């Protein structure tokens, strides 16, 4: 097992990579724990947490909502949860985002932790302390920064995960490599086939590398005033694509990264050869790299993104593989560049 500590001003969060989820009781504080999971996790793994009160939420992005929060708060009242109650989210990014937010605001904040069950949540969503829900069709509009006490990443749980969901997680690993670690990017170019085979050594190594990158960024800039923005590489387009098409988060991130790489080249920051390396790696892992959504439709939705600042948006671009830059651009200019790309 590998352990990473994420240190921020307010709290420390421990990430246990390669721990068995059946050992989770060892990490819980004394007193009551309430579990939040989704329908699939309850069916597949409910037998391992029968002794706890459970709140089961629905599946998919549409359940990352105020209605789900309302269900959770009603159930917490029913279970007589008080300020000493611990909340354990067991699931992918959606469960972690919703459970972390619910725990953060119920009675002004309960302590919480996660068993992270998808590749995407192990490498990204469950770590770093961003919790929230969507609102009026816009991604993560309501949320908080608040670190979980711990996150358990059990690679064996990925054996029951759908292959499409697994690939969506690979997108976030490629993102981490593209923005911060060129040697990890080269490693992925050589070993991408091993990921689908779920070789535990390789999976745990990739989770460890991705979480290490995120941990060092979050430690410097928990609240995303500067360096943390770089973790949003591909995400400005991705959130828009997710909203319009309903594709998986990781799939949208894949297309978003290709668009951001092409823009990086168009603005003279990145070579065309490196754009092609990024696009090829994503395509080889089975991720989508193109969209037929029109630039004007994307920009309309993008204007409601949190990264907006007046008539401009902060785009994360690359000036080489393994190095990201933040670039403020006006919508009008972006529209023109996107039209040229299409
Ligand atoms: N907070 C953050 O920093 C952050 C970062 C990246 C993404 N996210 C968010 O994460 C969400 C996507 O997360 P996700 O990709 O994990 O999706 P998800 O939570 O919807 O999980 C994907 C599907 O896999 C199922 N599942 C989960 N674990 C399983 C397992 N071990 N075996 C079988 N099935 C399993 C789930 O029931 C679900 O149907 C998005 O809402 C995205 O915005 C948040």
XYZ file of C-alpha atoms and ligand atoms in Angstrom:
386
model
C 0.000 0.000 0.000
C 1.169 3.567 -0.740
C 0.052 6.545 1.336
C -0.058 10.163 0.204
C -0.761 13.041 2.557
C -2.438 16.129 1.113
C -1.560 19.071 3.342
C -3.575 22.272 3.134
C -3.919 25.239 5.494
C -7.098 23.902 7.084
C -6.658 20.132 7.049
C -4.687 17.056 6.140
C -6.122 14.297 4.018
C -4.642 10.802 3.765
C -4.940 8.834 0.545
C -4.444 5.051 0.885
C -3.648 3.526 -2.502
C -3.919 -0.258 -2.698
C -5.854 -0.671 0.572
C -8.686 -3.236 0.681
C -12.100 -1.584 1.083
C -13.067 -4.320 3.552
C -10.592 -2.742 6.004
C -12.409 0.593 5.993
C -13.638 0.172 9.599
C -10.003 0.592 10.716
C -10.116 4.191 9.469
C -13.463 5.257 10.942
C -13.616 7.303 14.128
C -15.559 5.932 17.116
C -19.280 6.748 17.042
C -21.870 6.667 14.309
C -20.974 6.409 10.606
C -23.548 6.895 7.850
C -22.687 5.563 4.391
C -23.668 7.257 1.146
C -23.381 5.176 -2.028
C -25.201 4.769 -5.322
C -27.483 1.952 -6.488
C -24.738 0.029 -8.315
C -22.298 0.133 -5.413
C -25.004 -1.005 -3.004
C -25.830 -4.009 -5.222
C -22.189 -4.971 -5.760
C -20.610 -4.182 -2.396
C -23.493 -3.590 0.090
C -22.699 -6.931 1.756
C -19.454 -5.400 3.126
C -21.175 -2.550 4.972
C -24.417 -4.083 6.234
C -23.744 -2.940 9.808
C -24.042 0.782 8.878
C -27.051 2.989 8.110
C -26.949 3.610 4.342
C -28.253 6.344 2.048
C -28.544 5.197 -1.572
C -28.537 7.815 -4.322
C -29.461 7.461 -7.993
C -27.080 7.009 -10.904
C -25.637 9.548 -13.283
C -24.869 13.246 -13.494
C -28.563 14.209 -13.157
C -28.409 12.973 -9.548
C -25.572 15.350 -8.683
C -28.311 17.742 -7.669
C -30.086 19.687 -4.969
C -32.824 17.017 -4.983
C -30.253 14.385 -4.035
C -28.898 16.642 -1.283
C -32.414 17.046 0.023
C -32.858 13.248 0.111
C -29.546 12.901 1.993
C -30.450 15.566 4.573
C -33.868 13.960 5.191
C -32.213 10.571 5.708
C -29.545 12.041 8.014
C -32.313 13.499 10.181
C -34.104 10.148 10.135
C -30.881 8.409 11.245
C -30.488 11.066 13.975
C -27.100 12.104 12.621
C -25.474 14.761 14.797
C -22.231 16.710 14.673
C -20.246 13.673 15.824
C -21.532 11.516 12.940
C -19.000 10.522 10.283
C -20.069 10.387 6.611
C -18.458 7.749 4.399
C -19.048 8.092 0.651
C -18.459 4.844 -1.247
C -18.520 5.335 -4.988
C -17.253 7.209 -8.000
C -16.922 10.932 -8.567
C -20.635 11.585 -8.306
C -21.041 9.949 -4.894
C -17.852 11.630 -3.623
C -18.840 15.099 -4.888
C -22.359 14.864 -3.420
C -21.437 13.113 -0.154
C -18.577 15.565 0.510
C -20.870 18.532 -0.057
C -23.711 17.104 2.058
C -21.262 16.363 4.892
C -19.746 19.852 4.616
C -23.006 21.714 5.126
C -25.142 19.411 7.300
C -25.135 20.974 10.799
C -22.326 23.280 9.538
C -20.062 20.374 8.741
C -19.441 16.735 9.612
C -16.195 14.874 9.096
C -16.156 12.641 6.053
C -14.081 10.158 4.065
C -14.343 8.164 0.846
C -13.867 4.710 -0.566
C -13.181 5.700 -4.148
C -14.474 3.079 -6.590
C -13.881 4.287 -10.170
C -10.537 4.928 -11.825
C -11.615 8.528 -12.460
C -12.419 9.160 -8.820
C -9.250 7.406 -7.595
C -6.960 9.490 -9.789
C -8.871 12.737 -9.503
C -12.434 13.298 -8.239
C -12.167 11.935 -4.692
C -8.933 13.765 -3.852
C -8.288 17.469 -3.486
C -11.361 18.596 -1.558
C -13.666 19.978 -4.252
C -17.216 18.900 -3.409
C -20.405 20.068 -5.037
C -23.503 19.600 -7.144
C -24.790 20.858 -10.485
C -27.475 23.536 -10.678
C -29.828 24.550 -13.502
C -27.840 22.375 -15.901
C -24.457 23.928 -15.019
C -21.636 21.802 -13.671
C -20.516 22.091 -10.055
C -22.231 25.471 -9.598
C -22.791 24.933 -5.867
C -19.925 23.612 -3.828
C -17.222 23.920 -1.217
C -13.529 23.245 -0.766
C -13.251 20.795 2.096
C -10.818 17.914 2.465
C -11.935 14.347 3.286
C -10.221 12.799 6.319
C -9.134 9.874 4.146
C -9.634 8.279 0.751
C -9.253 4.536 0.176
C -8.387 3.534 -3.395
C -8.896 -0.225 -3.769
C -7.742 -1.296 -7.238
C -9.628 -4.617 -6.969
C -12.932 -2.719 -7.033
C -12.106 -1.616 -10.591
C -12.636 -5.234 -11.744
C -16.417 -4.700 -11.646
C -16.231 -1.347 -13.437
C -17.537 -1.033 -16.986
C -14.702 -0.671 -19.558
C -16.123 2.600 -20.872
C -16.015 4.040 -17.340
C -12.464 2.739 -16.934
C -11.372 4.536 -20.108
C -13.003 7.738 -18.853
C -10.620 7.526 -15.886
C -7.601 7.112 -18.176
C -8.408 10.565 -19.601
C -7.690 12.192 -16.223
C -4.371 10.305 -15.898
C -3.347 11.522 -19.352
C -4.385 15.036 -18.271
C -2.136 14.907 -15.189
C 0.783 13.733 -17.342
C 0.154 16.294 -20.101
C 0.184 19.238 -17.702
C 2.866 18.253 -15.207
C 4.867 15.115 -16.004
C 6.345 14.375 -19.429
C 7.968 11.131 -18.239
C 4.556 9.869 -17.051
C 3.212 10.776 -20.492
C 5.947 8.686 -22.175
C 5.239 5.836 -19.729
C 1.548 5.937 -20.757
C 2.498 5.880 -24.441
C 4.390 2.624 -23.795
C 2.019 0.990 -21.301
C -1.521 2.166 -22.119
C -2.612 -1.387 -23.052
C -1.846 -2.647 -19.528
C -4.444 -0.343 -17.962
C -7.437 -2.213 -19.405
C -5.881 -5.483 -18.217
C -6.059 -4.015 -14.698
C -2.562 -5.083 -13.725
C -2.736 -3.981 -10.036
C 0.946 -2.898 -9.998
C 0.423 -0.591 -12.969
C -2.956 0.731 -11.787
C -1.613 1.538 -8.319
C 1.472 3.192 -9.830
C -0.725 5.386 -12.068
C -3.105 6.285 -9.228
C -0.072 7.108 -7.073
C 1.520 9.316 -9.758
C -1.738 11.146 -10.557
C -2.618 11.725 -6.896
C 0.948 12.878 -6.141
C 0.666 15.504 -8.878
C -2.721 16.662 -7.601
C -1.524 16.648 -3.961
C 1.400 18.947 -4.702
C -0.803 21.385 -6.640
C -3.571 21.399 -4.007
C -1.023 21.961 -1.232
C 0.131 25.148 -3.017
C -3.261 26.457 -4.108
C -6.215 24.697 -2.494
C -8.776 27.303 -3.589
C -7.750 27.580 -7.218
C -6.393 31.111 -7.399
C -3.499 30.157 -9.690
C -1.604 26.872 -10.011
C -4.670 24.674 -9.401
C -6.342 26.126 -12.497
C -3.926 24.021 -14.531
C -5.738 20.870 -13.363
C -8.644 22.153 -15.455
C -6.774 21.424 -18.698
C -9.493 20.427 -21.191
C -12.243 21.021 -18.634
C -13.650 24.337 -19.859
C -14.638 22.586 -23.094
C -15.433 19.335 -21.266
C -18.032 20.839 -18.945
C -19.710 22.421 -21.940
C -19.658 19.160 -23.919
C -20.991 17.211 -20.941
C -23.871 19.659 -20.594
C -24.757 19.586 -24.265
C -24.210 15.906 -25.124
C -24.486 13.998 -21.838
C -21.241 12.110 -22.595
C -19.127 10.809 -19.671
C -16.951 13.345 -17.871
C -13.700 11.631 -18.896
C -14.810 11.366 -22.532
C -15.591 15.079 -22.599
C -12.215 15.816 -20.958
C -10.528 13.823 -23.734
C -12.126 15.929 -26.488
C -11.520 19.074 -24.415
C -7.801 18.280 -24.122
C -7.468 17.818 -27.880
C -9.222 21.158 -28.479
C -7.033 22.905 -25.903
C -3.898 21.340 -27.448
C -4.913 22.457 -30.939
C -5.544 25.970 -29.601
C -2.134 25.879 -27.904
C -0.582 25.133 -31.295
C -2.687 27.762 -33.082
C -1.484 30.387 -30.594
C 2.108 29.298 -31.159
C 2.740 27.664 -27.767
C 2.811 23.951 -28.706
C 4.223 22.069 -31.684
C 1.866 20.196 -34.034
C 3.869 17.044 -33.324
C 2.969 17.282 -29.635
C -0.712 17.898 -30.466
C -0.613 14.687 -32.443
C 1.078 12.746 -29.591
C -1.718 13.809 -27.217
C -4.503 13.046 -29.648
C -2.967 9.657 -30.616
C -2.561 8.514 -27.014
C -6.180 9.403 -26.200
C -7.441 7.683 -29.331
C -5.367 4.544 -28.698
C -6.924 4.169 -25.252
C -10.361 4.227 -26.901
C -11.346 7.774 -25.941
C -13.185 10.173 -28.290
C -11.078 13.020 -29.682
C -13.579 14.949 -31.801
C -16.992 16.551 -31.550
C -19.435 17.914 -34.072
C -20.863 20.462 -31.611
C -20.570 23.889 -33.244
C -18.216 26.472 -31.663
C -21.058 28.969 -31.154
C -23.104 26.386 -29.221
C -20.062 25.601 -27.077
C -19.359 29.255 -26.378
C -22.961 29.960 -25.340
C -22.759 27.312 -22.617
C -19.155 28.192 -21.763
C -20.158 31.734 -20.837
C -21.906 30.285 -17.808
C -18.816 28.361 -16.688
C -17.189 29.266 -13.360
C -13.912 29.971 -15.147
C -15.536 32.941 -16.928
C -14.263 36.443 -16.095
C -16.331 39.151 -17.804
C -15.952 38.733 -21.569
C -12.951 36.463 -21.151
C -12.185 32.971 -19.974
C -9.030 31.494 -18.456
C -7.966 28.663 -20.734
C -5.355 26.151 -19.688
C -2.973 25.525 -22.575
C 0.299 23.631 -23.017
C 3.643 24.983 -24.145
C 5.098 21.467 -24.119
C 4.014 18.043 -22.945
C 4.380 18.116 -19.167
C 3.983 21.882 -18.844
C 0.741 23.898 -18.699
C 0.150 27.631 -18.851
C -2.910 29.698 -18.001
C -4.008 32.015 -20.801
C -6.787 34.598 -20.590
C -8.648 34.964 -23.852
C -11.679 36.990 -24.982
C -14.723 35.016 -26.166
C -14.711 36.756 -29.523
C -11.101 35.725 -30.164
C -11.783 32.192 -28.921
C -14.778 31.916 -31.247
C -12.648 32.918 -34.203
C -9.908 30.433 -33.273
C -12.418 27.608 -32.804
C -14.063 28.388 -36.130
C -10.638 28.158 -37.799
C -10.010 24.784 -36.142
C -13.310 23.367 -37.359
N -14.311 16.939 -7.280
C -13.389 16.850 -8.206
O -12.255 17.319 -8.049
C -13.714 16.156 -9.497
C -12.702 15.869 -10.418
C -13.023 15.163 -11.578
C -14.343 14.761 -11.807
N -15.304 15.066 -10.893
C -16.699 14.644 -11.111
O -16.759 13.230 -11.051
C -17.937 12.813 -11.731
C -17.628 11.590 -12.567
O -17.170 10.573 -11.716
P -17.118 9.058 -12.212
O -16.553 8.993 -13.568
O -16.474 8.280 -11.129
O -18.657 8.686 -12.400
P -19.753 7.979 -11.475
O -19.600 8.346 -10.070
O -21.054 8.236 -12.139
O -19.427 6.432 -11.654
C -19.554 5.866 -12.932
C -20.474 4.647 -12.938
O -19.758 3.528 -12.440
C -20.485 2.890 -11.391
N -19.476 2.369 -10.473
C -18.709 3.057 -9.610
N -17.783 2.260 -9.061
C -17.996 1.024 -9.558
C -17.353 -0.234 -9.380
N -16.276 -0.387 -8.608
N -17.864 -1.289 -10.049
C -18.935 -1.161 -10.876
N -19.547 0.000 -11.120
C -19.088 1.084 -10.457
C -21.358 3.965 -10.822
O -22.484 3.409 -10.188
C -21.725 4.767 -12.078
O -22.787 4.141 -12.751
C -18.410 13.992 -12.560
O -19.565 14.547 -11.992
C -17.254 14.984 -12.462
O -17.662 16.316 -12.547
C -15.019 15.739 -9.757
